Coordinates of C-alpha atoms in Angstrom, one line a residue:
M167 CA -6.4 36.6 17.5
L168 CA -7.3 37.4 13.9
W169 CA -6.3 35.2 10.9
Q170 CA -2.6 34.9 10.6
P171 CA -1.4 34.0 7.1
I172 CA 1.0 31.2 6.4
N173 CA 3.0 31.4 3.1
L174 CA 2.6 27.9 1.7
T175 CA 5.9 28.0 -0.1
E176 CA 7.5 27.8 3.3
V177 CA 5.4 24.8 4.4
C178 CA 4.5 22.9 1.3
P179 CA 6.5 19.8 0.5
A180 CA 8.1 19.9 -2.9
N181 CA 6.5 16.6 -3.9
T182 CA 3.0 17.2 -2.6
Q183 CA 0.1 16.3 -4.8
L184 CA -2.1 19.0 -3.3
T185 CA -1.5 22.0 -5.6
A186 CA -2.8 24.9 -3.6
C187 CA 0.8 25.7 -2.5
S188 CA 1.5 29.2 -3.8
N189 CA 3.4 32.4 -3.2
F190 CA 0.3 34.3 -2.3
G191 CA -2.3 31.6 -1.3
Y192 CA -2.6 31.7 2.5
V193 CA -4.4 28.7 3.9
Y194 CA -3.5 26.0 6.3
L195 CA -2.1 23.3 4.1
S196 CA -2.2 20.5 6.6
L197 CA -5.8 21.1 7.4
L198 CA -6.8 21.3 3.7
V199 CA -4.9 18.1 2.9
H200 CA -6.7 16.3 5.8
L201 CA -10.2 17.8 5.0
F202 CA -10.3 17.9 1.2
G203 CA -7.9 15.2 0.1
D204 CA -6.2 15.1 -3.3
S205 CA -8.4 14.6 -6.3
E206 CA -11.6 12.7 -7.1
D207 CA -10.2 11.5 -10.3
R208 CA -7.2 9.9 -8.6
R209 CA -9.3 8.3 -6.1
I210 CA -11.5 6.7 -8.9
Q211 CA -8.3 5.6 -10.7
Q212 CA -7.2 3.9 -7.5
K213 CA -10.5 2.3 -6.9
L214 CA -10.6 0.9 -10.5
H215 CA -6.9 0.0 -10.4
I216 CA -6.4 2.1 -13.6
Q217 CA -2.7 1.9 -14.6
E218 CA -0.6 4.7 -16.4
E219 CA -1.7 5.1 -19.9
T220 CA 0.0 3.1 -22.6
F221 CA 1.7 4.7 -25.6
E222 CA 2.0 1.9 -28.1
K223 CA -0.2 3.0 -31.0
E224 CA -1.5 6.5 -30.6
E225 CA -3.9 6.9 -33.3
Y226 CA -7.2 8.7 -32.7
D227 CA -10.0 10.2 -34.7
F228 CA -9.7 13.5 -32.8
I229 CA -7.1 15.0 -30.6
V230 CA -8.3 17.9 -28.4
V231 CA -5.5 20.1 -26.9
G232 CA -6.5 21.6 -23.5
A233 CA -9.1 20.4 -21.0
G234 CA -10.5 23.9 -20.1
A235 CA -13.9 25.5 -20.4
A236 CA -14.2 24.6 -24.2
G237 CA -12.0 21.6 -24.4
C238 CA -13.9 19.5 -21.8
V239 CA -17.2 20.2 -23.7
I240 CA -15.7 19.2 -27.0
A241 CA -14.2 16.0 -25.7
N242 CA -17.6 15.1 -24.1
R243 CA -19.5 15.6 -27.3
L244 CA -17.1 13.9 -29.7
S245 CA -16.7 10.8 -27.5
A246 CA -20.5 10.4 -27.4
V247 CA -20.0 9.1 -30.9
K248 CA -19.1 5.5 -29.9
H249 CA -17.0 4.6 -33.0
W250 CA -14.7 7.7 -32.7
K251 CA -11.6 7.5 -30.6
V252 CA -10.8 10.8 -28.9
L253 CA -7.8 12.0 -27.1
L254 CA -7.9 14.9 -24.5
L255 CA -4.5 16.3 -23.6
E256 CA -4.0 18.5 -20.6
A257 CA -0.7 20.2 -19.7
G258 CA -1.8 20.4 -16.0
G259 CA -2.6 17.7 -13.5
E260 CA -5.8 16.3 -12.0
Q261 CA -8.2 18.9 -10.4
P262 CA -7.6 18.8 -6.6
D263 CA -10.5 18.8 -4.2
V264 CA -9.4 22.1 -2.7
T265 CA -10.5 23.8 -5.9
L266 CA -14.1 22.7 -5.2
V267 CA -14.3 25.1 -2.2
P268 CA -15.6 28.5 -3.5
G269 CA -14.3 30.3 -0.4
L270 CA -10.7 29.2 -1.3
S271 CA -10.7 30.5 -4.9
T272 CA -8.1 33.2 -4.4
S273 CA -5.8 30.8 -2.6
L274 CA -5.3 29.0 -6.0
I275 CA -3.7 32.1 -7.6
G276 CA 0.0 31.6 -8.0
S277 CA -0.2 27.9 -7.2
S278 CA 1.1 25.0 -9.3
I279 CA -2.3 24.8 -11.0
D280 CA -1.8 28.4 -12.3
W281 CA 0.3 29.2 -15.3
S282 CA 1.1 32.4 -13.4
Y283 CA 1.5 34.6 -16.5
K284 CA 2.6 38.2 -16.3
T285 CA 2.1 41.1 -18.6
E286 CA 5.0 43.1 -20.3
P287 CA 5.3 46.8 -19.2
N288 CA 3.9 49.4 -21.5
G289 CA 4.6 52.5 -19.3
K290 CA 0.9 53.4 -19.1
S291 CA -0.6 50.8 -16.8
C292 CA 0.3 48.4 -13.9
L293 CA 2.9 51.0 -12.9
A294 CA 2.6 50.1 -9.1
R295 CA 3.0 46.4 -9.8
R296 CA 6.2 44.5 -9.5
E297 CA 8.3 45.4 -12.5
Q298 CA 5.1 47.1 -13.8
R299 CA 3.6 43.8 -14.7
C300 CA 0.0 42.7 -14.0
G301 CA -0.6 39.2 -13.1
W302 CA -2.6 36.9 -15.4
P303 CA -3.6 33.7 -13.6
R304 CA -4.7 30.9 -16.0
G305 CA -5.7 27.3 -15.0
K306 CA -3.1 24.7 -15.5
V307 CA -5.3 21.7 -14.4
M308 CA -8.2 19.6 -15.6
G309 CA -10.9 22.2 -16.1
G310 CA -8.5 25.0 -16.9
S311 CA -9.4 28.3 -15.6
S312 CA -12.9 27.1 -14.8
S313 CA -11.2 25.3 -11.9
I314 CA -9.6 28.4 -10.3
N315 CA -11.7 31.4 -11.4
S316 CA -14.4 33.2 -9.4
M317 CA -17.2 31.0 -10.9
V318 CA -19.4 33.8 -12.2
Y319 CA -21.6 32.7 -15.1
I320 CA -22.2 35.7 -17.4
R321 CA -22.9 35.3 -21.1
G322 CA -22.4 38.8 -22.4
N323 CA -24.8 41.0 -24.3
R324 CA -27.0 40.3 -27.3
L325 CA -25.1 43.1 -29.1
D326 CA -21.8 41.3 -28.7
Y327 CA -22.8 38.3 -30.8
D328 CA -24.9 40.3 -33.3
G329 CA -21.6 42.3 -33.7
W330 CA -19.7 39.2 -34.4
A331 CA -22.2 38.3 -37.2
A332 CA -22.1 41.8 -38.5
L333 CA -18.3 41.4 -39.0
G334 CA -19.0 38.6 -41.4
N335 CA -19.1 35.6 -39.0
E336 CA -22.2 33.8 -40.3
G337 CA -24.0 31.7 -37.7
W338 CA -22.7 33.7 -34.6
S339 CA -25.6 36.1 -34.0
Y340 CA -27.2 36.1 -30.6
E341 CA -30.2 34.1 -31.7
E342 CA -27.9 31.6 -33.3
V343 CA -25.6 31.1 -30.3
L344 CA -28.5 31.2 -27.6
P345 CA -29.4 27.5 -28.1
Y346 CA -25.8 26.5 -27.4
F347 CA -25.8 28.5 -24.1
R348 CA -29.0 26.7 -23.1
K349 CA -27.8 23.2 -24.4
S350 CA -25.2 22.7 -21.6
E351 CA -26.9 24.7 -18.9
D352 CA -28.7 23.2 -15.8
N353 CA -30.1 26.2 -14.2
L354 CA -31.1 25.4 -10.6
D355 CA -32.8 28.7 -9.8
L356 CA -36.1 30.5 -10.8
E357 CA -34.3 31.6 -14.0
G358 CA -34.6 28.1 -15.2
L359 CA -38.3 28.5 -15.6
N360 CA -37.5 30.9 -18.5
C361 CA -36.9 28.4 -21.2
K362 CA -36.2 31.0 -23.8
Y363 CA -33.0 32.1 -22.1
H364 CA -32.0 29.3 -19.8
G365 CA -31.5 25.5 -20.0
V366 CA -32.4 22.9 -17.6
G367 CA -30.8 19.4 -17.5
G368 CA -27.6 20.1 -19.2
E369 CA -24.2 19.2 -17.8
Q370 CA -23.2 22.6 -16.4
P371 CA -25.0 23.5 -13.2
V372 CA -25.7 27.2 -12.8
S373 CA -27.0 28.7 -9.4
R374 CA -26.7 31.5 -7.0
Y375 CA -24.6 30.9 -4.0
L376 CA -26.2 29.3 -0.9
Y377 CA -24.7 31.9 1.3
I378 CA -24.9 35.7 0.9
D379 CA -23.2 37.9 3.5
K380 CA -24.3 41.3 4.8
P381 CA -21.8 43.3 2.6
N382 CA -23.2 41.7 -0.4
I383 CA -26.7 42.6 0.6
I384 CA -25.6 46.1 1.2
M385 CA -24.0 46.4 -2.3
T386 CA -27.1 44.9 -4.1
Q387 CA -29.3 47.2 -2.2
A388 CA -27.1 50.3 -3.0
F389 CA -26.9 49.5 -6.7
N390 CA -30.7 49.0 -6.6
Q391 CA -31.3 52.3 -4.7
G392 CA -28.9 54.0 -7.1
G393 CA -31.3 53.3 -10.0
L394 CA -30.4 49.8 -11.2
P395 CA -33.2 47.2 -11.3
I396 CA -32.7 43.7 -9.9
L397 CA -32.8 41.4 -13.0
D398 CA -31.4 38.3 -14.6
Y399 CA -28.4 39.6 -16.5
N400 CA -28.4 36.4 -18.7
G401 CA -31.9 37.3 -19.8
P402 CA -33.3 39.8 -22.2
E403 CA -31.8 42.9 -20.4
Q404 CA -28.4 43.4 -18.9
V405 CA -28.4 46.9 -17.3
G406 CA -29.1 46.2 -13.6
A407 CA -27.8 44.3 -10.6
M408 CA -28.1 40.8 -9.3
P409 CA -26.5 38.3 -6.9
A410 CA -24.2 36.3 -9.2
Q411 CA -25.2 33.3 -11.1
A412 CA -22.3 30.9 -10.7
V413 CA -21.1 27.5 -11.9
T414 CA -21.8 25.9 -8.5
K415 CA -24.2 23.3 -7.1
D416 CA -24.8 22.4 -3.4
G417 CA -22.2 24.8 -2.4
I418 CA -19.2 23.5 -4.5
R419 CA -17.6 24.7 -7.7
V420 CA -18.5 22.7 -10.8
S421 CA -15.7 23.2 -13.2
T422 CA -16.1 22.0 -16.8
N423 CA -13.9 19.0 -15.9
K424 CA -16.4 18.0 -13.0
A425 CA -19.4 18.8 -15.3
F426 CA -18.4 17.3 -18.6
I427 CA -15.5 14.9 -18.1
Q428 CA -15.6 13.2 -14.7
P429 CA -19.1 11.6 -15.3
I430 CA -17.9 9.9 -18.5
R431 CA -14.0 9.6 -18.1
Y432 CA -14.0 6.0 -17.0
K433 CA -17.2 4.9 -18.7
R434 CA -16.5 5.8 -22.4
K435 CA -13.7 3.4 -23.5
N436 CA -13.2 5.6 -26.7
L437 CA -12.1 8.6 -24.6
T438 CA -8.5 8.8 -23.4
V439 CA -7.5 11.6 -21.1
K440 CA -3.9 12.3 -20.4
V441 CA -2.7 14.8 -17.8
K442 CA 0.6 16.5 -17.4
A443 CA 0.9 16.1 -21.2
E444 CA 2.0 19.4 -22.6
V445 CA 1.6 19.6 -26.4
F446 CA 4.5 21.6 -28.0
G447 CA 3.9 21.0 -31.7
I448 CA 1.1 20.3 -34.2
L449 CA 2.2 17.9 -37.0
I450 CA 1.6 19.4 -40.5
N451 CA 2.4 17.4 -43.7
D452 CA 3.7 18.8 -47.0
D453 CA 0.1 19.5 -48.1
N454 CA -0.2 21.7 -45.0
V455 CA -2.7 19.3 -43.4
A456 CA -2.6 18.8 -39.7
Y457 CA -2.4 15.2 -38.8
G458 CA -1.2 14.9 -35.1
V459 CA 0.7 16.4 -32.2
N460 CA 3.9 16.1 -30.3
Y461 CA 3.6 16.3 -26.5
L462 CA 5.8 16.0 -23.5
K463 CA 4.9 13.8 -20.6
N464 CA 7.1 12.5 -17.8
G465 CA 10.1 14.1 -19.4
K466 CA 9.5 12.1 -22.7
V467 CA 8.3 13.1 -26.0
Y468 CA 5.3 11.3 -27.6
T469 CA 3.5 11.5 -30.8
A470 CA -0.3 11.1 -31.4
F471 CA -1.9 11.0 -34.7
A472 CA -5.4 12.3 -35.7
K473 CA -7.3 10.7 -38.6
K474 CA -9.9 13.4 -38.7
E475 CA -8.9 16.6 -36.8
V476 CA -6.7 18.3 -34.3
I477 CA -8.7 20.7 -32.2
V478 CA -6.8 23.4 -30.1
S479 CA -8.6 24.6 -27.1
A480 CA -5.6 25.7 -25.0
G481 CA -7.0 29.1 -24.3
T482 CA -6.2 32.7 -25.3
I483 CA -2.6 32.5 -24.3
N484 CA -1.6 28.8 -25.1
S485 CA -3.6 28.3 -28.2
P486 CA -1.6 31.0 -30.2
K487 CA 1.6 30.1 -28.6
L488 CA 1.1 26.5 -29.8
L489 CA 0.1 27.6 -33.3
M490 CA 3.2 29.8 -33.6
L491 CA 5.6 27.0 -32.2
S492 CA 4.0 24.8 -35.1
G493 CA 4.8 27.3 -37.8
I494 CA 1.5 29.1 -38.0
G495 CA 1.8 32.8 -37.2
P496 CA 3.3 36.1 -38.3
K497 CA 5.9 35.2 -40.8
E498 CA 8.6 37.8 -39.7
H499 CA 8.2 36.8 -36.0
L500 CA 8.6 33.0 -36.8
L501 CA 11.5 33.6 -39.1
E502 CA 13.3 35.6 -36.3
L503 CA 13.0 32.6 -34.2
N504 CA 14.1 30.2 -36.9
I505 CA 10.7 28.5 -37.1
T506 CA 9.7 27.1 -40.4
V507 CA 6.6 29.0 -41.6
K508 CA 3.7 26.7 -42.5
Q509 CA 1.1 29.5 -42.7
D510 CA 1.5 33.2 -42.4
L511 CA -1.3 34.4 -40.2
P512 CA -1.8 37.2 -37.6
V513 CA -1.8 34.7 -34.7
G514 CA -1.3 36.4 -31.3
E515 CA -2.7 39.9 -32.4
N516 CA -6.1 41.3 -31.4
L517 CA -5.4 40.6 -27.7
Q518 CA -8.1 42.1 -25.6
D519 CA -9.0 42.2 -21.9
H520 CA -11.4 44.2 -19.7
V521 CA -9.4 46.6 -17.6
T522 CA -10.1 48.3 -14.3
F523 CA -8.1 49.5 -11.2
N524 CA -8.0 48.9 -7.5
G525 CA -8.2 51.8 -5.0
L526 CA -12.0 52.6 -4.7
I527 CA -12.2 51.2 -1.2
V528 CA -15.4 50.7 0.9
A529 CA -14.5 50.5 4.5
L530 CA -16.9 48.4 6.6
P531 CA -17.6 48.9 10.3
N532 CA -16.9 46.1 12.7
Q533 CA -20.6 45.0 12.9
T534 CA -20.7 44.7 9.1
A535 CA -17.2 43.3 8.3
T536 CA -16.9 39.6 8.0
L537 CA -13.4 39.2 9.3
I538 CA -13.4 36.8 12.3
A539 CA -10.9 35.1 14.6
Q540 CA -8.5 32.5 13.3
D541 CA -10.1 29.6 15.3
E542 CA -13.5 30.6 14.0
I543 CA -12.3 30.5 10.4
L544 CA -10.9 27.0 11.0
D545 CA -14.1 25.9 12.5
E546 CA -16.0 27.1 9.5
I547 CA -13.6 25.2 7.1
K548 CA -14.1 22.1 9.1
C549 CA -17.8 22.5 9.3
Y550 CA -18.0 23.1 5.4
A551 CA -15.9 20.0 4.8
N552 CA -18.3 17.8 6.8
M553 CA -21.5 19.1 5.2
K554 CA -23.3 17.0 2.6
V555 CA -24.9 20.1 1.0
K556 CA -22.2 22.7 1.6
R557 CA -23.5 25.9 3.2
G558 CA -22.1 28.8 5.2
P559 CA -19.4 31.3 4.2
M560 CA -17.1 28.9 2.6
S561 CA -19.8 27.9 0.0
A562 CA -19.6 31.3 -1.5
D563 CA -16.9 33.5 -3.1
G564 CA -17.3 36.5 -0.8
P565 CA -18.1 39.9 -2.5
A566 CA -17.5 38.5 -6.0
N567 CA -21.1 37.5 -5.6
N568 CA -22.2 41.0 -6.5
I569 CA -22.6 41.9 -10.1
A570 CA -23.9 45.1 -11.7
F571 CA -24.0 46.6 -15.3
I572 CA -24.4 50.2 -16.2
K573 CA -24.4 52.5 -19.3
T574 CA -22.2 55.5 -18.7
E575 CA -24.3 57.4 -21.3
P576 CA -27.9 56.9 -21.7
D577 CA -27.9 56.6 -25.5
L578 CA -25.5 53.6 -25.5
P579 CA -26.9 50.5 -27.1
A580 CA -25.6 48.3 -24.4
P581 CA -23.8 48.4 -21.0
D582 CA -20.1 49.7 -21.2
V583 CA -19.2 49.1 -17.6
Q584 CA -19.5 46.1 -15.3
F585 CA -18.9 46.5 -11.5
H586 CA -16.9 43.7 -10.0
I587 CA -16.6 43.8 -6.2
G588 CA -13.5 42.5 -4.7
H589 CA -12.2 42.1 -1.1
L590 CA -9.0 42.7 0.9
Y591 CA -7.7 43.0 4.4
L592 CA -7.3 46.8 4.7
D593 CA -4.3 47.0 7.0
D594 CA -2.2 44.9 4.5
Y595 CA -3.2 47.2 1.6
V596 CA -2.3 50.3 3.4
R597 CA 1.0 48.8 4.5
E598 CA 2.1 47.6 1.0
P599 CA -0.1 49.1 -1.7
Q600 CA 2.7 48.6 -4.3
I601 CA 1.8 44.9 -4.4
A602 CA -1.9 45.3 -4.7
D603 CA -2.3 42.0 -6.6
E604 CA -0.3 40.2 -4.0
L605 CA -2.3 41.0 -0.8
M606 CA -2.5 38.8 2.2
I607 CA -5.2 36.4 0.9
V608 CA -7.5 35.0 3.5
P609 CA -10.5 32.9 2.4
T610 CA -12.7 35.2 0.3
P611 CA -15.7 35.2 2.8
Y612 CA -13.5 37.0 5.5
Y613 CA -12.7 40.7 4.9
D614 CA -13.2 44.2 6.4
T615 CA -12.9 46.1 3.1
L616 CA -14.6 46.0 -0.4
L617 CA -13.0 47.1 -3.6
V618 CA -15.3 48.6 -6.1
R619 CA -13.9 47.9 -9.5
A620 CA -15.5 49.5 -12.7
M621 CA -14.5 47.3 -15.7
N622 CA -14.5 48.9 -19.2
L623 CA -16.4 46.3 -21.2
V624 CA -15.5 47.7 -24.5
P625 CA -11.9 48.5 -24.5
K626 CA -10.3 50.0 -27.7
S627 CA -6.7 49.2 -26.7
R628 CA -5.3 46.1 -28.4
G629 CA -2.3 44.1 -27.3
K630 CA -0.4 41.1 -28.8
L631 CA 1.2 37.9 -27.8
L632 CA 4.7 36.9 -28.9
L633 CA 6.9 33.9 -28.4
N634 CA 9.7 34.5 -26.0
P635 CA 13.0 34.8 -28.0
A636 CA 15.0 33.5 -25.0
D637 CA 12.8 30.5 -24.7
P638 CA 10.1 30.0 -27.4
Y639 CA 8.7 27.0 -25.4
G640 CA 8.5 29.0 -22.2
K641 CA 6.1 31.7 -21.1
P642 CA 5.2 33.9 -24.1
L643 CA 5.5 37.7 -24.0
L644 CA 2.1 39.2 -23.2
Y645 CA 1.6 42.7 -24.2
A646 CA -1.7 43.6 -22.7
N647 CA -1.3 47.3 -23.7
Y648 CA -3.8 48.4 -21.1
L649 CA -4.9 52.0 -21.5
D650 CA -2.9 52.5 -24.6
D651 CA -5.9 54.2 -26.1
P652 CA -6.5 57.2 -23.7
T653 CA -10.3 56.9 -24.2
D654 CA -10.4 53.5 -22.4
V655 CA -10.4 55.3 -19.0
I656 CA -13.4 57.5 -19.7
P657 CA -16.1 55.0 -19.1
I658 CA -14.3 53.9 -16.0
L659 CA -14.1 57.5 -14.6
K660 CA -17.8 58.0 -15.3
A661 CA -18.6 54.7 -13.6
V662 CA -16.5 55.7 -10.6
K663 CA -18.7 58.8 -10.1
F664 CA -21.8 56.6 -10.1
A665 CA -20.1 54.3 -7.6
I666 CA -19.3 57.2 -5.2
S667 CA -22.8 58.3 -5.4
L668 CA -23.8 55.0 -3.7
E669 CA -22.5 56.4 -0.5
N670 CA -25.6 58.5 -0.3
T671 CA -28.0 55.5 -0.5
T672 CA -29.9 54.3 2.6
A673 CA -28.0 51.0 2.3
F674 CA -24.7 52.6 2.8
I675 CA -25.8 55.1 5.4
S676 CA -27.8 52.8 7.6
N677 CA -24.9 50.2 7.7
G678 CA -22.1 52.7 8.3
A679 CA -20.3 51.8 5.1
R680 CA -18.1 54.5 3.7
Y681 CA -15.5 55.1 1.1
D682 CA -11.9 55.4 2.6
R683 CA -10.6 58.7 1.3
T684 CA -7.0 58.2 2.2
P685 CA -5.0 58.7 -1.0
L686 CA -2.9 55.7 -1.9
A687 CA 0.9 55.8 -2.3
G688 CA 2.0 57.3 -5.6
C689 CA -1.2 59.3 -6.0
T690 CA -1.0 61.5 -2.9
D691 CA -0.4 64.6 -5.1
Y692 CA -4.0 64.5 -6.2
E693 CA -7.1 65.2 -4.2
W694 CA -9.3 62.0 -3.5
G695 CA -12.4 62.1 -5.7
T696 CA -11.0 64.0 -8.6
D697 CA -10.6 62.6 -12.2
E698 CA -6.8 63.2 -11.8
Y699 CA -6.6 61.1 -8.7
F700 CA -8.6 58.1 -10.2
L701 CA -6.7 58.3 -13.4
C702 CA -3.5 58.0 -11.4
L703 CA -5.0 54.9 -9.7
A704 CA -5.8 53.5 -13.1
R705 CA -2.3 53.9 -14.2
L706 CA -0.6 52.6 -11.1
Y707 CA -3.0 50.2 -9.7
T708 CA -4.4 48.7 -12.9
S709 CA -6.3 45.5 -12.3
A710 CA -6.6 42.7 -14.9
T711 CA -10.0 41.0 -14.8
H712 CA -8.7 37.9 -16.6
H713 CA -11.1 38.0 -19.5
Q714 CA -8.3 37.6 -22.1
A715 CA -9.7 36.9 -25.7
G716 CA -9.0 37.4 -29.4
T717 CA -5.5 36.1 -30.2
C718 CA -6.8 33.6 -32.8
K719 CA -9.4 35.9 -34.3
M720 CA -12.5 34.6 -36.0
G721 CA -13.4 36.2 -39.2
P722 CA -14.3 35.9 -42.9
H723 CA -11.7 35.3 -45.5
W724 CA -11.5 39.0 -46.4
D725 CA -10.6 39.9 -42.8
P726 CA -6.7 40.5 -42.8
K727 CA -6.6 39.9 -39.0
A728 CA -8.6 36.6 -39.1
V729 CA -6.8 33.4 -38.0
V730 CA -10.0 31.1 -38.2
D731 CA -13.0 31.1 -40.4
P732 CA -16.6 31.2 -38.9
K733 CA -16.5 27.4 -38.6
L734 CA -13.3 27.9 -36.5
R735 CA -11.1 26.2 -39.1
V736 CA -7.5 27.6 -39.3
Y737 CA -7.0 29.3 -42.6
G738 CA -4.7 27.3 -44.9
V739 CA -4.3 24.4 -42.6
P740 CA -7.0 21.7 -43.2
G741 CA -7.5 19.3 -40.3
L742 CA -7.0 22.0 -37.6
R743 CA -9.4 24.1 -35.7
V744 CA -9.2 26.5 -32.7
I745 CA -12.2 26.4 -30.4
D746 CA -11.9 28.6 -27.3
A747 CA -12.0 32.3 -26.1
S748 CA -9.1 33.1 -28.4
I749 CA -11.4 33.2 -31.5
M750 CA -13.6 36.1 -30.2
P751 CA -13.3 39.0 -32.7
L752 CA -14.4 41.3 -29.8
V753 CA -14.4 40.5 -26.2
V754 CA -17.9 40.1 -24.8
R755 CA -19.5 42.4 -22.3
G756 CA -19.0 40.2 -19.3
N757 CA -17.0 37.3 -17.9
T758 CA -15.7 34.8 -20.5
N759 CA -16.2 31.5 -18.8
A760 CA -19.8 31.0 -19.9
P761 CA -19.1 32.2 -23.5
S762 CA -16.1 29.8 -23.7
I763 CA -18.5 26.9 -22.8
M764 CA -20.8 28.1 -25.6
I765 CA -18.1 28.4 -28.1
G766 CA -17.1 24.8 -27.2
E767 CA -20.7 23.7 -27.8
K768 CA -21.2 25.6 -31.1
G769 CA -17.7 24.7 -32.3
V770 CA -18.0 21.0 -31.7
A771 CA -21.5 21.0 -33.2
M772 CA -19.9 22.2 -36.4
V773 CA -17.3 19.4 -36.2
L774 CA -20.0 16.7 -35.7
E775 CA -22.2 18.2 -38.5
Y776 CA -19.2 18.0 -40.9
W777 CA -18.0 14.5 -40.1
L778 CA -21.4 12.8 -39.5
N779 CA -22.6 14.2 -42.9
K780 CA -19.5 13.0 -44.5
S781 CA -19.7 9.5 -43.2
H782 CA -23.4 9.3 -44.4
G783 CA -22.8 11.0 -47.7

């Protein structure tokens, strides 16, 4: 019998510490609890007999809000200065061990370690989703989204950072940010030999997956036979294809929590980490200087004071939300919510994300499909759990291992489309296509169908984030505004034609792979393969790629949309910086995890330079 899903909301105890329970995560809870346990941090706490944190005198040199891709880096670097006291606050809990299994990444979506955000309808996209809202998973856990994402390590293109610098952001050109990419990287593959572009010996492991299945090989060969060279997309050129570089080592996920915080958390006495501590306000005095935060933990409100700086690294959604709750944001919006305005800034604007769609389906024949019987999947999970160096299907993230970049016009200066390969169980998709984000999720290595998604890397549409008038402290209103600019679909349609041409490659033909030409519900009035059909899919089956950026835009003082300056200081509020993906003026051409780590490195370097020079001056 093939894999039969179990809805974890029906079997997961309400008080369980394992946070892989979700509406759409389908795994066997009891097996995972037995095999993977709860959390490495909690086991260390028990071994060292660490008690609950005290709250007597909460005064620190620095307070870092958010333990995500940037926040973990910042807390690590600041606490390396032994005479500084650093507080790292994370709204989520400890990182459960189940997050370490690459093959279970999709099972984390919708779980209690996911903020489970959804976009607001705009009438132009996400039309086949429930209430016309696309899902935006974001990590609510130590490590943030680096603990629940697909682990791909992509830096973006040289032109992205040179473009930031050209906008007036001094110090952010490609040559200037490259050292910060290398600083934290520990490249475990051949790319590590190229010391110009890669680092070795940093905290963040980067490696290719130890397991690559046949469909991945087919897609890599097809891209190559379609004209794309095999190359290092984090090297000098980006147009091409390659098995993914990922934040993994020995077959497990290495989040920024595991890379930057766990090795030092119980060794550095000057670093305090508090989980399930949600910051809801930045303290700002009459001189408009930030001097601390208010946060909620265990149902009680606490105050922590910062002698030097408050650094907000809560991510593209929660950083602007926190600023606005603290009186920093668009004046009219804040006044509507009776929030005292501390600084009138365009917080929440400039929201960007790469956009694509589901529906370009590659059907795999039985001898190529990786879907196997239920008992075989359970055996693979058990086998993986017992390995010292994790190998086999569960050590990889299925078809997300396949990455390709193209230019849809030859004269473009850089790629404008990235191919992201997804997976699904075809029968379920055909049965209920209207919930295409909420498919039966089996472990990612097991599937009989590929989704070829062409992402627009340079979207022109801009969205915004607003506080929710019904509950300003709750989930904000997220206006992604996908496909508002009608030209955003043009690169996608051109890339789809390239993708379809791969059906003529030897890789497809010799392995019996083919595109399923059955029109999906809602688009049956159009002929499969036409621009009209794929435009219909783009509007109905819009797919977010979770590369949100830009809501606390970095820019020079003359930029009317800038929230932070090139040193990431919030305009008009001394003692406050934002250091995460929200500062991107333009979203990079690629996934945002690696750039967020770099932003953390470069941002904290500027903090260190300022305060160390000040103390020595």
